[in-house]
Amino acid sequence: MFFKKATPSRAKTKNTRAPAPKQPSPSKKSNTFMRIFRWALAFVILIPSLSYTISLDTEVRNQFEGKRWALPARVFARPLELYPGLSLNPKDFQYELESLEYHSQEEKPQQTGEFHRKGNDFYLVTRSFKFWDSEEPARKIRIRFDGNKIETIADLETREYLNLVRLDPVLIGKIYPTHKEDRILAKLDEVPPHLVKALLSMEDRYFYDHSGISLRGLGRAMFVNLKSMSWSQGGSTLTQQLIKNHFLTSEKTIHRKLKEALMALLLEFHYTKKEILEAYLNEVYLGQEGDYGIHGMGLAAQFYFGRPLNQLTLPQSALLIGLVRGASKYNPRKYPDRAIERRNLVLSQMFSQGMITKEQHDQGHSAPLEVSEEAPKSSSPYPAFLELVRRQLKRDYKEQDLQSEGLQVFTTLDPIRQHQAEKALTVQVKKLERENAHLRKRLDSAIIATSPSSGEILALVGGKNTEFEGFNRALDALRPIGSLIKPAIYLTALENSKKYSLISPLNDRSLEWKIKETKQIWSPKNYDGKEHGTVTLNKALMNSYNLAAVQLGRQLGLEKVKDTLYRLGIERELSTYPSMLLGSLALTPMEVTQMYQTIASGGSRVPLRGIREVTAHDGKPLSRYPLNSEQAFDAASVFVLSYGMQNVIRYGTGRDVAKEMIPRDWRLAGKTGTTNEYRDSWFAGFGGDVLAVVWMGRDDNKSTGLTGGGGAMRVWGEFMKNTRPQSLSNQLPERTEWRYVGAKAGRGKIPIIINHERDSETVKAALAAAEAAEEEKNSQNSVDDDESEKSE
């Protein structure tokens, strides 16, 4: 049978099974997936973005809070201190002002860095300057000269006479970073308010309203770019410009622009508007000088106007702001018309925004550019001296610090004396090259001038091409010194004042000296080939007799002479051999200067120095280079020696040049030096306030044909004639007396060291012996015609 399956009625039966699960629709499945995908995508994007943002934030803070810029060391000459009674030629004073880039005016000056000369009166407005010990304010003064001396200094604002004024020092060079950027850091409170207003009016008028990016600026830039279908305008704020200049490149891509915007927001989040504005003013590029970029308003003020930033006028500030968008295009030295047009646009913008008055606007439009005619040179005009400074600095500072810490180095260089030294050397070298055909383009020279009392190096010239950064002969030319060694021999003798004096008889006769080490015989000769018999020490010194010097050196002992050289300041190791008595040992001009420095200072060994002070870029003192002095010789012995060296110039080997160049009433002392075959010509001489050493020769070490008197002394005489040194004092030191002798034994009165009362009899005996020796040589002239020098 077949039975039908019963179907329960809905009314009577109860459903005991759970309902089947509801199946999701396809559309709902898709929405869930998208939500998960979006969260995952957001996670994937957010984590790297957050990481990238943190990385940028770290980069911004590290660079902005660390050392933002590598600052070159700035090297200054000595500041000129002016006071009533100072010996100073008005012509030299004007040269100093011009070296400082003070601008000559037809009428009395009104702005800093300007001067006007009216007869013997100079009117000038000095610049302020922060020295290591104090800050010198800007002053409006009048300096009145009486001949070659300052008579009075008057403050034209206070109507008072001043006892002392210190001018700002001449910038003589820089030690640059490797990337060749240059800047002078300026704090915001040192920036003229009108310069800040000019900047904001042109570059970012909403600077104080935005947080790093300006939607207004972006909108305007987008409209311009869409209209031109090119990336022609960026719409950057000052903050973004700072980011681009300091952190990024100048490429125009969407990625760099987004990165710039994000970094600008981060910069504004961490730092104040004041800090950002100050950094911008120090970073912005404003020109080029050779290989070196001009960055920051502080340096630009000096570069274009030769004055500190805080002393700029409104038109000058407007000109600098006009360079922000195109330093090359609006270069005022190359394109003055463009620069004026751009400056006036800045002034018009400021006026339209209510930042300046109509009167200021009109006066600014009619103002001249006032840009200095020549840009300051990026290279030093005194490379030889700057090399000396670098060598001395390296004893105390790392090279990286010199290139990046912005050190201010105050040196001893005297621009006036340096100019005189360069002129004397170049004039005389050219003259000698013209007079001697075999020397044309082959002769060279070096000169060093110092202060005898302080050891400060006043001038240093390393060669006839004074601005050439090549071989520095003043520091590195190691050449035999010839007869420049003879004062060391005579000083060794004069220290034994009981036995030797200027009137002591010496034997100027030929000799043979057997050298133990080589078994060779050394037979020196005089320059003129003659023997002069018995002569006084004074005559042997002033005529530079070789035989007398060798005979005396042999009596004294080579070791004693070598010890004298060490005490005079020679530091290199010296060998002991007979020919050293005629200067066969080789020294540099700097070493010779140190040697003669001790003689010129009266026996005090004063180390030569080219630096006075070093400060940080903010003026904080870092290092002092004080005067160090040690009494190496008795003052009486050195005084007697110096007197004998005065006779070298008056009557001896230097007399011909002295007659031509040196006034007879000047008391100066010196010594000539000539080496074998006339390869080297030397002269070292001094007055009361300046010592100068000159070397002359050829770099190929061939003969010049010049003696010390005929070559190097001509440079020395020219320099001394121009520098007008003080005469040496005739004030006798202790234990010294003047004694009058006959013309044959000497020249009138000479200084004699008296040790005890009984020494008077010794002196009398020496005088008698000297007179007798002169009687024997009566047929000879008291002074030979030629320089009696010939070294081994």
Short mmCIF file of C-alpha atoms in Angstrom, two decimals, residues 247-581:
data_model
loop_
_atom_site.label_atom_id
_atom_site.label_comp_id
_atom_site.label_asym_id
_atom_site.label_seq_id
_atom_site.Cartn_x
_atom_site.Cartn_y
_atom_site.Cartn_z
CA PHE A 247 67.56 71.90 4.15
CA LEU A 248 66.54 71.17 0.56
CA THR A 249 67.49 71.74 -3.05
CA SER A 250 65.83 74.24 -5.38
CA GLU A 251 64.31 71.62 -7.71
CA LYS A 252 60.67 72.25 -8.67
CA THR A 253 58.83 68.97 -8.10
CA ILE A 254 55.60 68.04 -6.31
CA HIS A 255 57.49 65.75 -3.92
CA ARG A 256 59.95 68.44 -2.85
CA LYS A 257 57.14 70.98 -2.48
CA LEU A 258 55.16 68.65 -0.21
CA LYS A 259 58.26 67.88 1.82
CA GLU A 260 58.98 71.60 2.10
CA ALA A 261 55.45 72.31 3.35
CA LEU A 262 55.58 69.55 5.96
CA MET A 263 58.99 70.67 7.23
CA ALA A 264 57.74 74.27 7.38
CA LEU A 265 54.84 73.17 9.59
CA LEU A 266 57.24 71.28 11.84
CA LEU A 267 59.61 74.24 12.05
CA GLU A 268 56.79 76.59 13.03
CA PHE A 269 55.56 74.04 15.60
CA HIS A 270 58.91 73.98 17.43
CA TYR A 271 60.28 77.52 17.05
CA THR A 272 59.11 81.10 17.44
CA LYS A 273 58.62 83.57 14.62
CA LYS A 274 61.59 85.56 15.91
CA GLU A 275 63.91 82.55 15.67
CA ILE A 276 62.70 81.71 12.17
CA LEU A 277 63.02 85.28 10.91
CA GLU A 278 66.52 85.63 12.38
CA ALA A 279 67.60 82.37 10.73
CA TYR A 280 66.21 83.52 7.38
CA LEU A 281 68.07 86.82 7.56
CA ASN A 282 71.33 84.95 8.15
CA GLU A 283 70.75 82.26 5.50
CA VAL A 284 69.44 84.09 2.43
CA TYR A 285 71.78 84.20 -0.59
CA LEU A 286 72.58 87.73 -1.75
CA GLY A 287 75.50 87.59 -4.15
CA GLN A 288 78.78 86.07 -5.24
CA GLU A 289 82.44 87.10 -5.06
CA GLY A 290 84.59 84.73 -7.04
CA ASP A 291 84.11 81.23 -5.68
CA TYR A 292 82.51 82.44 -2.46
CA GLY A 293 78.80 82.91 -1.86
CA ILE A 294 77.54 85.94 0.07
CA HIS A 295 74.92 84.75 2.59
CA GLY A 296 72.94 86.75 5.10
CA MET A 297 72.12 90.40 5.53
CA GLY A 298 75.06 91.00 7.89
CA LEU A 299 77.69 90.16 5.30
CA ALA A 300 75.70 91.75 2.46
CA ALA A 301 75.73 95.09 4.28
CA GLN A 302 79.53 94.97 4.41
CA PHE A 303 79.86 93.55 0.90
CA TYR A 304 77.76 96.18 -0.84
CA PHE A 305 77.99 99.22 1.44
CA GLY A 306 81.06 98.67 3.62
CA ARG A 307 79.17 99.24 6.86
CA PRO A 308 77.55 97.23 9.67
CA LEU A 309 74.00 96.00 9.19
CA ASN A 310 72.54 98.15 11.97
CA GLN A 311 73.76 101.29 10.23
CA LEU A 312 71.96 100.80 6.90
CA THR A 313 69.61 103.46 5.62
CA LEU A 314 66.10 102.72 4.33
CA PRO A 315 67.10 102.82 0.62
CA GLN A 316 70.06 100.56 1.33
CA SER A 317 67.86 98.05 3.14
CA ALA A 318 65.38 98.14 0.27
CA LEU A 319 68.19 97.40 -2.18
CA LEU A 320 69.25 94.30 -0.24
CA ILE A 321 65.68 93.01 -0.09
CA GLY A 322 65.42 93.54 -3.83
CA LEU A 323 68.30 91.08 -4.26
CA VAL A 324 66.46 88.22 -2.54
CA ARG A 325 64.64 87.15 -5.72
CA GLY A 326 67.66 87.55 -8.00
CA ALA A 327 71.06 88.50 -6.62
CA SER A 328 72.73 88.10 -10.03
CA LYS A 329 69.97 89.73 -12.02
CA TYR A 330 69.83 92.81 -9.79
CA ASN A 331 73.55 93.03 -8.97
CA PRO A 332 74.00 96.77 -8.30
CA ARG A 333 77.63 96.81 -9.44
CA LYS A 334 76.86 95.18 -12.80
CA TYR A 335 73.32 96.41 -13.41
CA PRO A 336 72.78 99.65 -11.46
CA ASP A 337 69.65 100.64 -13.39
CA ARG A 338 67.97 97.31 -12.70
CA ALA A 339 69.00 97.54 -9.05
CA ILE A 340 67.49 101.01 -8.67
CA GLU A 341 64.26 99.90 -10.35
CA ARG A 342 64.02 96.88 -8.06
CA ARG A 343 64.84 98.94 -4.95
CA ASN A 344 62.16 101.46 -5.83
CA LEU A 345 59.65 98.63 -6.28
CA VAL A 346 60.39 97.53 -2.72
CA LEU A 347 59.89 101.09 -1.46
CA SER A 348 56.60 101.36 -3.35
CA GLN A 349 55.40 98.08 -1.84
CA MET A 350 56.26 99.34 1.63
CA PHE A 351 54.40 102.59 1.01
CA SER A 352 51.30 100.87 -0.37
CA GLN A 353 51.18 98.68 2.75
CA GLY A 354 51.53 101.66 5.08
CA MET A 355 55.00 100.77 6.32
CA ILE A 356 56.69 104.06 5.35
CA THR A 357 55.51 107.63 4.77
CA LYS A 358 55.21 109.41 1.46
CA GLU A 359 58.25 111.51 2.33
CA GLN A 360 60.36 108.41 3.04
CA HIS A 361 59.13 106.86 -0.18
CA ASP A 362 60.04 109.87 -2.29
CA GLN A 363 63.42 110.41 -0.65
CA GLY A 364 64.25 106.75 -1.09
CA HIS A 365 63.35 106.84 -4.79
CA SER A 366 65.69 109.76 -5.40
CA ALA A 367 68.59 108.41 -3.33
CA PRO A 368 71.74 107.20 -5.15
CA LEU A 369 72.76 103.56 -4.90
CA GLU A 370 75.62 104.31 -2.47
CA VAL A 371 77.21 100.96 -3.28
CA SER A 372 80.98 100.77 -2.79
CA GLU A 373 82.78 100.80 -6.13
CA GLU A 374 84.69 97.55 -5.68
CA ALA A 375 83.57 94.39 -3.96
CA PRO A 376 85.80 93.26 -1.09
CA LYS A 377 88.12 90.57 -2.37
CA SER A 378 87.44 87.02 -1.23
CA SER A 379 91.18 86.34 -1.20
CA SER A 380 93.47 88.15 1.20
CA PRO A 381 95.57 91.05 -0.13
CA TYR A 382 98.25 89.89 2.33
CA PRO A 383 98.59 86.12 1.67
CA ALA A 384 102.10 85.83 3.15
CA PHE A 385 101.04 87.32 6.48
CA LEU A 386 97.82 85.30 6.51
CA GLU A 387 99.88 82.14 6.10
CA LEU A 388 101.89 83.13 9.17
CA VAL A 389 98.64 83.62 11.11
CA ARG A 390 97.33 80.22 10.03
CA ARG A 391 100.52 78.52 11.18
CA GLN A 392 100.40 80.22 14.57
CA LEU A 393 96.68 79.43 14.99
CA LYS A 394 97.21 75.75 14.23
CA ARG A 395 99.20 75.46 17.44
CA ASP A 396 95.99 76.10 19.39
CA TYR A 397 93.06 75.29 17.08
CA LYS A 398 91.97 72.47 14.80
CA GLU A 399 91.67 73.21 11.09
CA GLN A 400 87.93 72.42 11.23
CA ASP A 401 87.45 75.01 13.99
CA LEU A 402 89.28 77.63 11.93
CA GLN A 403 86.96 76.94 9.00
CA SER A 404 83.63 76.68 10.78
CA GLU A 405 83.48 78.34 14.20
CA GLY A 406 83.46 81.96 13.05
CA LEU A 407 86.53 82.90 15.08
CA GLN A 408 87.63 86.54 15.05
CA VAL A 409 91.40 86.80 14.92
CA PHE A 410 92.98 90.14 15.80
CA THR A 411 96.52 90.32 14.44
CA THR A 412 99.50 92.64 14.68
CA LEU A 413 99.60 93.65 11.01
CA ASP A 414 99.95 97.40 10.46
CA PRO A 415 98.34 98.17 7.06
CA ILE A 416 100.37 101.37 6.73
CA ARG A 417 103.70 99.64 7.35
CA GLN A 418 102.63 96.72 5.17
CA HIS A 419 101.88 99.10 2.29
CA GLN A 420 105.25 100.80 2.77
CA ALA A 421 107.06 97.46 2.82
CA GLU A 422 105.33 96.22 -0.33
CA LYS A 423 106.03 99.46 -2.15
CA ALA A 424 109.71 99.52 -1.11
CA LEU A 425 110.25 95.92 -2.21
CA THR A 426 108.47 96.11 -5.56
CA VAL A 427 109.99 99.48 -6.52
CA GLN A 428 113.57 98.46 -5.73
CA VAL A 429 113.32 94.97 -7.25
CA LYS A 430 112.01 96.42 -10.51
CA LYS A 431 114.74 99.04 -10.50
CA LEU A 432 117.48 96.44 -9.98
CA GLU A 433 116.02 94.22 -12.68
CA ARG A 434 116.12 97.13 -15.12
CA GLU A 435 119.72 97.94 -14.21
CA ASN A 436 120.91 94.30 -14.43
CA ALA A 437 119.82 92.45 -17.56
CA HIS A 438 120.66 89.02 -16.13
CA LEU A 439 118.19 89.61 -13.28
CA ARG A 440 115.11 90.50 -15.32
CA LYS A 441 112.11 88.49 -14.10
CA ARG A 442 114.49 86.41 -11.98
CA LEU A 443 115.15 88.54 -8.90
CA ASP A 444 112.93 88.18 -5.85
CA SER A 445 112.89 89.39 -2.29
CA ALA A 446 111.21 89.21 1.11
CA ILE A 447 110.87 91.65 3.99
CA ILE A 448 109.70 91.37 7.59
CA ALA A 449 109.15 94.38 9.87
CA THR A 450 108.58 94.12 13.61
CA SER A 451 108.25 96.19 16.76
CA PRO A 452 111.48 95.82 18.78
CA SER A 453 109.72 96.27 22.12
CA SER A 454 106.81 93.86 21.63
CA GLY A 455 107.92 91.39 18.96
CA GLU A 456 104.75 92.13 17.01
CA ILE A 457 105.08 91.54 13.27
CA LEU A 458 104.01 94.78 11.62
CA ALA A 459 104.54 93.79 7.98
CA LEU A 460 105.50 90.68 6.07
CA VAL A 461 106.02 90.34 2.31
CA GLY A 462 106.80 86.92 0.87
CA GLY A 463 107.82 87.97 -2.64
CA LYS A 464 107.63 90.65 -5.32
CA ASN A 465 104.17 89.39 -6.37
CA THR A 466 102.71 90.59 -3.10
CA GLU A 467 99.19 89.14 -3.61
CA PHE A 468 100.39 85.77 -4.89
CA GLU A 469 99.65 82.81 -2.60
CA GLY A 470 102.73 80.89 -3.66
CA PHE A 471 106.12 80.25 -2.12
CA ASN A 472 106.42 82.32 1.04
CA ARG A 473 110.07 83.38 1.06
CA ALA A 474 109.73 85.29 4.31
CA LEU A 475 108.82 82.09 6.16
CA ASP A 476 110.34 79.32 4.07
CA ALA A 477 113.37 80.52 2.08
CA LEU A 478 116.25 78.75 3.85
CA ARG A 479 119.40 80.57 2.73
CA PRO A 480 122.95 81.15 4.05
CA ILE A 481 123.03 84.38 6.06
CA GLY A 482 126.57 85.55 5.30
CA SER A 483 127.89 88.38 7.43
CA LEU A 484 124.61 88.75 9.32
CA ILE A 485 126.19 86.31 11.77
CA LYS A 486 128.99 88.69 12.71
CA PRO A 487 127.05 90.67 15.35
CA ALA A 488 126.63 87.34 17.20
CA ILE A 489 130.43 86.92 17.22
CA TYR A 490 131.05 90.46 18.44
CA LEU A 491 128.30 90.22 21.06
CA THR A 492 129.95 87.06 22.41
CA ALA A 493 133.14 89.06 22.83
CA LEU A 494 131.54 92.22 24.25
CA GLU A 495 129.86 90.21 26.99
CA ASN A 496 133.37 89.76 28.35
CA SER A 497 133.72 93.50 28.85
CA LYS A 498 136.92 93.18 30.87
CA LYS A 499 138.68 91.88 27.80
CA TYR A 500 136.78 93.29 24.81
CA SER A 501 135.35 96.66 23.79
CA LEU A 502 134.78 98.54 20.54
CA ILE A 503 138.39 99.73 20.66
CA SER A 504 139.90 96.31 21.31
CA PRO A 505 142.57 95.46 18.69
CA LEU A 506 141.76 92.54 16.39
CA ASN A 507 144.01 90.69 13.97
CA ASP A 508 142.78 91.01 10.38
CA ARG A 509 145.37 88.71 8.82
CA SER A 510 145.11 85.50 6.85
CA LEU A 511 144.98 82.15 8.62
CA GLU A 512 144.68 78.46 7.95
CA TRP A 513 142.17 76.46 9.98
CA LYS A 514 142.54 72.71 9.93
CA ILE A 515 139.19 70.97 10.25
CA LYS A 516 139.58 67.92 12.48
CA GLU A 517 136.72 65.90 11.00
CA THR A 518 137.75 66.22 7.35
CA LYS A 519 141.48 67.03 7.75
CA GLN A 520 140.88 69.87 5.25
CA ILE A 521 142.41 73.32 5.51
CA TRP A 522 140.04 76.29 5.48
CA SER A 523 141.59 79.61 4.41
CA PRO A 524 139.02 82.44 4.47
CA LYS A 525 139.65 85.76 2.73
CA ASN A 526 138.34 89.28 2.92
CA TYR A 527 135.90 90.57 0.33
CA ASP A 528 138.58 92.85 -1.18
CA GLY A 529 141.27 90.13 -1.00
CA LYS A 530 143.43 92.30 1.29
CA GLU A 531 144.67 92.00 4.83
CA HIS A 532 144.21 95.03 7.09
CA GLY A 533 146.54 94.11 9.94
CA THR A 534 145.58 95.19 13.43
CA VAL A 535 142.20 96.96 13.49
CA THR A 536 139.75 97.90 16.21
CA LEU A 537 136.68 95.77 16.84
CA ASN A 538 134.59 98.79 15.83
CA LYS A 539 136.32 99.08 12.46
CA ALA A 540 136.18 95.34 11.81
CA LEU A 541 132.44 95.38 12.48
CA MET A 542 131.56 98.43 10.41
CA ASN A 543 133.65 97.26 7.43
CA SER A 544 132.65 93.61 7.85
CA TYR A 545 136.20 92.27 7.76
CA ASN A 546 136.08 88.49 7.41
CA LEU A 547 139.55 87.69 8.73
CA ALA A 548 139.12 89.72 11.90
CA ALA A 549 135.75 88.04 12.61
CA VAL A 550 137.18 84.54 12.06
CA GLN A 551 140.25 85.25 14.19
CA LEU A 552 138.01 86.54 16.99
CA GLY A 553 135.58 83.62 16.67
CA ARG A 554 138.46 81.19 16.90
CA GLN A 555 139.67 82.84 20.11
CA LEU A 556 136.17 82.80 21.63
CA GLY A 557 135.37 79.23 20.56
CA LEU A 558 132.71 77.99 18.15
CA GLU A 559 130.59 76.58 20.95
CA LYS A 560 130.33 79.98 22.62
CA VAL A 561 129.27 81.62 19.35
CA LYS A 562 126.69 78.89 18.79
CA ASP A 563 125.36 79.41 22.31
CA THR A 564 124.98 83.13 21.56
CA LEU A 565 122.93 82.27 18.47
CA TYR A 566 120.62 80.11 20.56
CA ARG A 567 120.25 82.86 23.16
CA LEU A 568 119.43 85.32 20.37
CA GLY A 569 116.44 83.14 19.50
CA ILE A 570 117.56 80.58 16.90
CA GLU A 571 115.73 77.32 17.64
CA ARG A 572 116.88 75.00 14.86
CA GLU A 573 119.79 72.68 15.60
CA LEU A 574 123.09 74.19 14.49
CA SER A 575 126.25 72.33 13.52
CA THR A 576 129.61 73.61 14.69
CA TYR A 577 132.17 74.19 11.94
CA PRO A 578 134.61 77.04 11.18
CA SER A 579 132.79 78.48 8.15
CA MET A 580 129.74 79.18 10.31
CA LEU A 581 131.71 82.26 11.46
#
